[in-house]
Amino acid sequence: MTQLLGAALRGTGSCLPARVVPNDEFTEVLNLDTTDEWIRTRTGIRERRFAGSGESSATLGTDAARKAIESAGLTPADIDLIVCATVTPDLMCPATANLIQAALGCRHVPAFDIAAACSGFLYALSVGAQYVRTGAAKHALVIGAEVLTRTVDFTDRNSCILFGDGAGAVVLSGTPVLTAGVRTIRLYSDGSRQELIQVPSRVTPNPPPGPPQLQRLDYMRISGREVFRFAVTRMVELIEQARADARELGLSGIDVLIPHQVNQRIIDAALESTEFPADRVVVNLDKYGNTSAASVPIALDEALRAGRCKPGDTVLLVAFGGGLTWSSALVTL
Ligand code: UT7
């Protein structure tokens, strides 16, 4: 019988592109019919980062991973598994995780991508945690890396103002202490609502007629209002469920909540409904917008480095997005 281990969160890292894009740029440079005031009051976003020339999910993910490995006190040679969550891979093949493996100089360990949109990091974390808990990997590198701004339609004011680029990473390590690290992970999906958030690919079954250069095949499309309602409902459910999980595990409660960074109004509505104290919630969407699979690990890394959470704290990570997917993880630091 396999002796289960704990999956401790041993290190974190993040990487944001240098280029800051304030709200005004959509009006002044892109001539979009929007305002800084609308974007700030309807979303909470003030600015976001855009990947520049030479930057990609793989390069941002590599930088975040390097920092996570360093903060874990390890070297790339110690890593036994690489899982990268992304819906904006550099290539359809090979996986972004392979590119990161090569850039870091890791051993010939398993490396693969997971596509679960904004829930991707928590899906990847569940895989990393299972490898570590069963002893199949001693140190698992789990990354969320995205360059979603390369998929948005800059003439669509409903969506293009929401997104930013970036990457976050964690190292999970096996520990005999079963009460440390990842305690519970809950993952859900509902493919019947797939049309609410889509980024078509070049291998779509229904390519429109016409020359490829005129086809706006891979632009993201979202139904913002419907996603808003879905996000609030699911975030409320996930918080309530995590509270019950925490009680069952004998934890004193949830010390810090790190939600997917989509829209301040979604977070506020969920907090109001669950009466979760706002001062225990980590929010950085004002600086980075929605970075999809990267949003939770970036916020986690920043929160740890800023002392917003400390060893012994129980942190609730919550995410939701395309699929539709929704997910949570309770982690004791
Ligand atoms: O992570 C998953 C992906 N994320 C999402 O799908 C985002 C979730 N949804 C949201 O964050 C919000 O629904 C939005 C920010 C997208 C939209 O906010 P809203 O309060 O739900 O606005 P709305 O869609 O109800 O639109 C209200 C009005 C509309 O004008 P009319 O029809 O009332 O004349 C929109 O055309 O706001 C208009 N509008 C804008 N106006 C100025 C939409 N985007 C903009 C904009 N600037 N950027």
Short mmCIF file of C-alpha atoms and ligand atoms in Angstrom, two decimals:
data_model
loop_
_atom_site.label_atom_id
_atom_site.label_comp_id
_atom_site.label_asym_id
_atom_site.label_seq_id
_atom_site.Cartn_x
_atom_site.Cartn_y
_atom_site.Cartn_z
CA MET A 1 0.00 0.00 0.00
CA THR A 2 1.26 3.48 -0.81
CA GLN A 3 2.12 5.50 2.26
CA LEU A 4 0.58 8.95 1.69
CA LEU A 5 2.64 12.07 2.35
CA GLY A 6 1.72 15.72 2.80
CA ALA A 7 2.23 18.06 -0.18
CA ALA A 8 3.87 21.12 1.37
CA LEU A 9 4.02 24.46 -0.39
CA ARG A 10 7.78 24.90 -0.29
CA GLY A 11 8.36 27.85 -2.63
CA THR A 12 6.58 30.42 -4.78
CA GLY A 13 7.55 32.81 -7.58
CA SER A 14 5.96 35.13 -10.11
CA CYS A 15 6.87 37.14 -13.17
CA LEU A 16 5.11 40.09 -14.77
CA PRO A 17 6.12 41.69 -18.07
CA ALA A 18 7.67 45.15 -17.71
CA ARG A 19 5.20 46.94 -19.98
CA VAL A 20 2.46 48.65 -17.94
CA VAL A 21 -0.73 49.47 -19.85
CA PRO A 22 -2.95 51.97 -18.01
CA ASN A 23 -6.69 52.21 -18.77
CA ASP A 24 -6.19 55.47 -20.67
CA GLU A 25 -4.22 53.65 -23.36
CA PHE A 26 -7.44 51.97 -24.61
CA THR A 27 -8.98 55.38 -25.23
CA GLU A 28 -5.95 57.39 -26.29
CA VAL A 29 -3.93 54.88 -28.31
CA LEU A 30 -6.48 52.23 -29.36
CA ASN A 31 -9.35 54.72 -29.91
CA LEU A 32 -11.76 52.46 -28.07
CA ASP A 33 -15.13 53.82 -26.94
CA THR A 34 -14.38 53.47 -23.22
CA THR A 35 -13.02 55.49 -20.32
CA ASP A 36 -10.64 54.99 -17.42
CA GLU A 37 -13.56 55.78 -15.12
CA TRP A 38 -15.80 53.05 -16.64
CA ILE A 39 -13.08 50.41 -16.43
CA ARG A 40 -12.13 51.34 -12.84
CA THR A 41 -15.67 51.47 -11.49
CA ARG A 42 -17.05 48.44 -13.38
CA THR A 43 -14.01 46.15 -12.89
CA GLY A 44 -11.53 47.65 -10.38
CA ILE A 45 -8.73 47.40 -12.95
CA ARG A 46 -6.40 50.42 -13.24
CA GLU A 47 -3.63 48.90 -15.33
CA ARG A 48 -2.34 45.57 -16.59
CA ARG A 49 0.89 44.19 -18.09
CA PHE A 50 1.39 43.26 -21.73
CA ALA A 51 4.05 40.77 -22.76
CA GLY A 52 6.60 42.37 -25.07
CA SER A 53 8.66 41.12 -27.94
CA GLY A 54 10.40 37.86 -27.05
CA GLU A 55 8.12 37.26 -24.06
CA SER A 56 5.69 34.35 -23.97
CA SER A 57 4.00 31.93 -21.59
CA ALA A 58 7.21 29.88 -21.65
CA THR A 59 9.58 32.78 -20.87
CA LEU A 60 7.33 34.26 -18.15
CA GLY A 61 6.68 30.78 -16.76
CA THR A 62 10.40 29.99 -16.71
CA ASP A 63 11.17 33.16 -14.76
CA ALA A 64 8.38 32.50 -12.23
CA ALA A 65 9.51 28.85 -11.89
CA ARG A 66 13.14 29.84 -11.33
CA LYS A 67 12.07 32.14 -8.48
CA ALA A 68 9.84 29.44 -6.96
CA ILE A 69 12.67 26.88 -7.05
CA GLU A 70 15.05 29.42 -5.52
CA SER A 71 12.60 30.33 -2.74
CA ALA A 72 12.20 26.59 -2.02
CA GLY A 73 15.97 26.39 -1.49
CA LEU A 74 16.24 23.89 -4.36
CA THR A 75 17.85 23.77 -7.80
CA PRO A 76 16.23 22.78 -11.14
CA ALA A 77 17.97 19.38 -10.82
CA ASP A 78 15.79 18.62 -7.77
CA ILE A 79 12.50 18.91 -9.70
CA ASP A 80 10.72 15.59 -10.44
CA LEU A 81 7.61 16.84 -12.28
CA ILE A 82 6.62 19.96 -14.25
CA VAL A 83 2.96 20.81 -14.82
CA CYS A 84 2.13 24.06 -16.60
CA ALA A 85 -1.40 25.44 -16.74
CA THR A 86 -1.95 27.58 -19.81
CA VAL A 87 -4.45 28.26 -22.58
CA THR A 88 -1.91 30.40 -24.41
CA PRO A 89 0.91 27.94 -25.10
CA ASP A 90 3.85 29.12 -27.22
CA LEU A 91 3.16 26.20 -29.57
CA MET A 92 0.41 23.61 -29.94
CA CYS A 93 3.22 21.06 -29.73
CA PRO A 94 5.42 20.63 -27.75
CA ALA A 95 3.92 21.65 -24.44
CA THR A 96 4.97 24.88 -22.72
CA ALA A 97 6.13 22.71 -19.80
CA ASN A 98 8.74 21.13 -22.13
CA LEU A 99 10.03 24.57 -23.12
CA ILE A 100 10.27 25.53 -19.45
CA GLN A 101 12.01 22.24 -18.63
CA ALA A 102 14.68 22.96 -21.25
CA ALA A 103 15.11 26.61 -20.22
CA LEU A 104 15.57 25.64 -16.57
CA GLY A 105 17.86 22.71 -17.38
CA CYS A 106 15.75 20.19 -15.46
CA ARG A 107 16.33 16.44 -15.66
CA HIS A 108 14.30 14.23 -18.04
CA VAL A 109 11.26 14.31 -15.76
CA PRO A 110 7.58 14.27 -16.83
CA ALA A 111 6.54 17.69 -18.15
CA PHE A 112 3.11 18.51 -19.57
CA ASP A 113 0.47 21.23 -19.88
CA ILE A 114 -3.03 21.46 -18.50
CA ALA A 115 -5.75 23.56 -20.14
CA ALA A 116 -8.53 24.55 -17.75
CA ALA A 117 -8.57 28.31 -18.49
CA CYS A 118 -8.70 30.47 -15.34
CA SER A 119 -9.03 27.34 -13.15
CA GLY A 120 -5.92 25.88 -14.77
CA PHE A 121 -3.52 26.52 -11.91
CA LEU A 122 -5.73 24.72 -9.38
CA TYR A 123 -6.21 21.81 -11.79
CA ALA A 124 -2.41 21.65 -12.20
CA LEU A 125 -1.94 21.95 -8.44
CA SER A 126 -4.19 18.93 -7.95
CA VAL A 127 -1.99 16.86 -10.28
CA GLY A 128 1.22 18.05 -8.58
CA ALA A 129 -0.24 17.34 -5.14
CA GLN A 130 -1.30 13.80 -6.14
CA TYR A 131 2.19 12.97 -7.45
CA VAL A 132 3.76 14.32 -4.26
CA ARG A 133 1.27 12.71 -1.88
CA THR A 134 1.83 9.26 -3.39
CA GLY A 135 5.61 9.71 -3.45
CA ALA A 136 5.72 9.56 -7.28
CA ALA A 137 7.48 12.95 -7.18
CA LYS A 138 9.42 14.45 -4.28
CA HIS A 139 9.40 18.00 -5.65
CA ALA A 140 6.72 19.09 -8.15
CA LEU A 141 6.89 22.38 -10.05
CA VAL A 142 3.41 23.75 -10.80
CA ILE A 143 3.11 26.80 -13.04
CA GLY A 144 0.32 29.05 -14.35
CA ALA A 145 1.50 31.13 -17.34
CA GLU A 146 -0.55 33.16 -19.80
CA VAL A 147 -0.32 35.81 -22.50
CA LEU A 148 -4.06 36.24 -23.04
CA THR A 149 -3.64 39.77 -24.40
CA ARG A 150 -2.44 38.08 -27.60
CA THR A 151 -5.88 36.49 -28.03
CA VAL A 152 -8.12 39.49 -27.39
CA ASP A 153 -9.88 41.55 -30.02
CA PHE A 154 -8.77 45.13 -29.40
CA THR A 155 -11.93 46.43 -31.05
CA ASP A 156 -14.15 44.65 -28.49
CA ARG A 157 -14.43 46.90 -25.43
CA ASN A 158 -16.35 44.22 -23.50
CA SER A 159 -13.34 41.96 -23.27
CA CYS A 160 -10.01 43.53 -24.24
CA ILE A 161 -9.86 45.81 -21.20
CA LEU A 162 -10.04 42.87 -18.78
CA PHE A 163 -6.89 40.88 -19.44
CA GLY A 164 -3.19 41.02 -18.66
CA ASP A 165 -0.16 38.73 -19.04
CA GLY A 166 2.00 37.05 -16.40
CA ALA A 167 3.05 33.84 -14.68
CA GLY A 168 3.16 32.36 -11.20
CA ALA A 169 4.67 29.12 -9.90
CA VAL A 170 4.92 26.98 -6.79
CA VAL A 171 7.05 24.06 -5.68
CA LEU A 172 5.24 21.30 -3.79
CA SER A 173 7.41 18.95 -1.73
CA GLY A 174 6.60 15.70 0.02
CA THR A 175 6.54 15.82 3.81
CA PRO A 176 5.67 13.23 6.46
CA VAL A 177 3.52 15.93 8.12
CA LEU A 178 0.08 15.17 6.70
CA THR A 179 -1.44 18.35 8.12
CA ALA A 180 0.89 20.64 6.12
CA GLY A 181 0.41 21.95 2.60
CA VAL A 182 -2.45 21.13 0.24
CA ARG A 183 -5.35 19.91 2.38
CA THR A 184 -8.26 19.71 -0.04
CA ILE A 185 -8.75 20.41 -3.73
CA ARG A 186 -12.16 20.64 -5.37
CA LEU A 187 -12.47 20.75 -9.15
CA TYR A 188 -15.64 21.15 -11.23
CA SER A 189 -16.59 21.64 -14.86
CA ASP A 190 -19.69 22.16 -16.98
CA GLY A 191 -18.94 21.80 -20.68
CA SER A 192 -22.55 22.50 -21.61
CA ARG A 193 -21.79 26.20 -21.01
CA GLN A 194 -18.64 26.16 -23.16
CA GLU A 195 -19.83 29.03 -25.37
CA LEU A 196 -19.63 31.65 -22.58
CA ILE A 197 -15.84 31.98 -22.85
CA GLN A 198 -14.08 30.82 -25.99
CA VAL A 199 -10.80 31.27 -27.79
CA PRO A 200 -11.19 29.38 -31.10
CA SER A 201 -8.13 27.58 -32.40
CA ARG A 202 -6.74 27.28 -35.91
CA VAL A 203 -7.93 23.67 -35.94
CA THR A 204 -11.55 24.58 -35.27
CA PRO A 205 -14.05 22.16 -36.89
CA ASN A 206 -15.90 25.08 -38.50
CA PRO A 207 -13.41 27.51 -40.05
CA PRO A 208 -15.20 30.41 -41.75
CA PRO A 209 -14.67 30.73 -45.51
CA GLY A 210 -12.11 33.17 -46.87
CA PRO A 211 -8.34 33.55 -46.78
CA PRO A 212 -6.81 32.75 -43.38
CA GLN A 213 -5.35 36.23 -42.93
CA LEU A 214 -8.88 37.70 -42.96
CA GLN A 215 -10.33 35.18 -40.51
CA ARG A 216 -10.52 36.41 -36.94
CA LEU A 217 -10.40 32.83 -35.82
CA ASP A 218 -8.52 32.94 -32.59
CA TYR A 219 -9.94 36.00 -30.91
CA MET A 220 -11.41 35.52 -27.48
CA ARG A 221 -15.16 35.91 -27.08
CA ILE A 222 -16.84 36.22 -23.69
CA SER A 223 -20.41 36.72 -22.54
CA GLY A 224 -19.45 39.02 -19.71
CA ARG A 225 -22.80 39.39 -17.96
CA GLU A 226 -23.46 35.60 -17.87
CA VAL A 227 -19.91 34.89 -16.72
CA PHE A 228 -20.33 37.50 -14.00
CA ARG A 229 -23.40 35.73 -12.60
CA PHE A 230 -21.77 32.29 -12.87
CA ALA A 231 -18.60 33.56 -11.13
CA VAL A 232 -20.44 35.06 -8.13
CA THR A 233 -22.64 31.97 -7.63
CA ARG A 234 -19.73 29.53 -7.84
CA MET A 235 -17.41 31.65 -5.68
CA VAL A 236 -20.05 31.74 -2.94
CA GLU A 237 -20.48 27.94 -3.15
CA LEU A 238 -16.73 27.33 -3.07
CA ILE A 239 -16.23 29.53 0.01
CA GLU A 240 -19.10 27.85 1.90
CA GLN A 241 -17.84 24.39 0.93
CA ALA A 242 -14.27 25.26 1.99
CA ARG A 243 -15.54 26.44 5.37
CA ALA A 244 -17.22 23.06 5.84
CA ASP A 245 -14.04 21.26 4.69
CA ALA A 246 -11.96 23.32 7.14
CA ARG A 247 -14.28 22.40 10.01
CA GLU A 248 -14.12 18.73 9.07
CA LEU A 249 -10.32 18.87 9.06
CA GLY A 250 -10.33 20.49 12.50
CA LEU A 251 -8.84 23.76 11.22
CA SER A 252 -9.60 26.94 13.14
CA GLY A 253 -10.86 28.60 9.93
CA ILE A 254 -9.72 30.27 6.74
CA ASP A 255 -7.12 32.94 7.44
CA VAL A 256 -6.68 34.34 3.94
CA LEU A 257 -8.72 34.10 0.73
CA ILE A 258 -6.94 34.38 -2.61
CA PRO A 259 -9.56 34.51 -5.36
CA HIS A 260 -9.09 34.50 -9.12
CA GLN A 261 -8.57 38.13 -10.09
CA VAL A 262 -11.38 38.94 -12.52
CA ASN A 263 -13.50 41.82 -11.37
CA GLN A 264 -13.65 43.60 -8.00
CA ARG A 265 -17.46 43.57 -8.20
CA ILE A 266 -17.51 39.76 -8.49
CA ILE A 267 -15.27 39.45 -5.41
CA ASP A 268 -17.30 42.03 -3.44
CA ALA A 269 -20.60 40.31 -4.23
CA ALA A 270 -19.25 36.91 -3.09
CA LEU A 271 -17.79 38.40 0.11
CA GLU A 272 -21.05 40.11 0.94
CA SER A 273 -23.06 36.95 0.44
CA THR A 274 -20.69 34.78 2.53
CA GLU A 275 -19.85 37.52 5.07
CA PHE A 276 -16.17 36.82 4.49
CA PRO A 277 -14.08 39.72 5.90
CA ALA A 278 -12.67 41.87 3.07
CA ASP A 279 -9.45 42.60 4.97
CA ARG A 280 -8.51 38.91 4.69
CA VAL A 281 -8.81 38.84 0.89
CA VAL A 282 -5.84 39.32 -1.43
CA VAL A 283 -6.63 41.51 -4.46
CA ASN A 284 -4.14 42.69 -7.07
CA LEU A 285 -6.40 42.92 -10.13
CA ASP A 286 -6.07 46.71 -10.04
CA LYS A 287 -2.42 46.24 -11.16
CA TYR A 288 -2.60 43.18 -13.40
CA GLY A 289 -6.19 42.62 -14.60
CA ASN A 290 -7.21 39.02 -15.29
CA THR A 291 -4.15 36.86 -16.00
CA SER A 292 -6.19 33.62 -16.23
CA ALA A 293 -4.24 30.58 -14.94
CA ALA A 294 -1.51 32.91 -13.64
CA SER A 295 -3.75 35.04 -11.44
CA VAL A 296 -3.95 32.85 -8.31
CA PRO A 297 -0.23 31.90 -8.14
CA ILE A 298 0.85 35.51 -8.76
CA ALA A 299 -1.42 36.74 -5.95
CA LEU A 300 -0.24 33.92 -3.66
CA ASP A 301 3.42 34.74 -4.29
CA GLU A 302 2.86 38.47 -3.70
CA ALA A 303 0.85 37.80 -0.54
CA LEU A 304 3.59 35.59 0.91
CA ARG A 305 6.38 37.99 0.03
CA ALA A 306 4.41 40.94 1.48
CA GLY A 307 3.70 39.05 4.71
CA ARG A 308 -0.08 39.01 4.05
CA CYS A 309 0.01 35.33 5.01
CA LYS A 310 2.53 33.42 7.10
CA PRO A 311 3.54 29.86 7.97
CA GLY A 312 0.71 28.06 9.77
CA ASP A 313 -2.03 30.10 8.06
CA THR A 314 -4.74 28.31 6.12
CA VAL A 315 -5.24 29.90 2.72
CA LEU A 316 -8.21 29.33 0.45
CA LEU A 317 -7.50 29.57 -3.29
CA VAL A 318 -10.56 29.95 -5.51
CA ALA A 319 -10.79 30.13 -9.31
CA PHE A 320 -13.39 29.96 -12.09
CA GLY A 321 -13.46 30.50 -15.83
CA GLY A 322 -13.73 28.99 -19.29
CA GLY A 323 -15.03 25.45 -19.64
CA LEU A 324 -16.91 26.40 -17.63
CA THR A 325 -14.65 25.37 -14.76
CA TRP A 326 -14.51 26.27 -11.09
CA SER A 327 -12.16 25.09 -8.37
CA SER A 328 -10.74 25.63 -4.91
CA ALA A 329 -7.83 24.52 -2.73
CA LEU A 330 -7.32 24.77 1.01
CA VAL A 331 -3.61 25.05 1.77
CA THR A 332 -1.96 25.24 5.17
CA LEU A 333 1.28 27.19 4.77
O1 UT7 B 1 -12.20 34.97 -16.06
C1 UT7 B 1 -13.29 34.72 -16.90
C2 UT7 B 1 -13.38 35.79 -17.99
N1 UT7 B 1 -13.90 36.99 -17.45
C3 UT7 B 1 -15.11 37.44 -17.78
O2 UT7 B 1 -15.82 36.84 -18.53
C4 UT7 B 1 -15.53 38.74 -17.17
C5 UT7 B 1 -16.75 38.61 -16.29
N2 UT7 B 1 -17.65 39.75 -16.50
C6 UT7 B 1 -17.35 41.00 -16.11
O3 UT7 B 1 -16.34 41.25 -15.47
C7 UT7 B 1 -18.35 42.08 -16.45
O4 UT7 B 1 -19.57 41.49 -16.87
C8 UT7 B 1 -17.83 43.06 -17.56
C9 UT7 B 1 -16.72 43.94 -16.99
C10 UT7 B 1 -17.33 42.28 -18.77
C11 UT7 B 1 -18.97 43.97 -18.01
O5 UT7 B 1 -19.51 44.67 -16.89
P1 UT7 B 1 -21.09 44.74 -16.68
O6 UT7 B 1 -21.33 45.61 -15.54
O7 UT7 B 1 -21.59 43.31 -16.60
O8 UT7 B 1 -21.56 45.46 -17.99
P2 UT7 B 1 -22.63 44.96 -19.08
O9 UT7 B 1 -22.06 43.83 -19.88
O10 UT7 B 1 -23.93 44.76 -18.40
O11 UT7 B 1 -22.71 46.23 -20.03
C12 UT7 B 1 -23.24 47.47 -19.56
C13 UT7 B 1 -22.94 48.53 -20.60
C14 UT7 B 1 -23.25 48.08 -22.03
O12 UT7 B 1 -23.77 49.19 -22.74
P3 UT7 B 1 -25.34 49.29 -23.02
O13 UT7 B 1 -25.71 48.05 -23.78
O14 UT7 B 1 -25.98 49.34 -21.65
O15 UT7 B 1 -25.46 50.56 -23.79
C15 UT7 B 1 -21.88 47.75 -22.59
O16 UT7 B 1 -21.81 47.92 -24.00
O17 UT7 B 1 -21.52 48.83 -20.58
C16 UT7 B 1 -21.03 48.79 -21.91
N3 UT7 B 1 -19.61 48.46 -21.88
C17 UT7 B 1 -18.65 49.38 -21.82
N4 UT7 B 1 -18.69 50.73 -21.78
C18 UT7 B 1 -17.53 51.38 -21.71
C19 UT7 B 1 -19.05 47.23 -21.89
N5 UT7 B 1 -17.70 47.36 -21.86
C20 UT7 B 1 -17.43 48.68 -21.81
C21 UT7 B 1 -16.24 49.43 -21.75
N6 UT7 B 1 -16.33 50.78 -21.70
N7 UT7 B 1 -15.01 48.85 -21.74
#
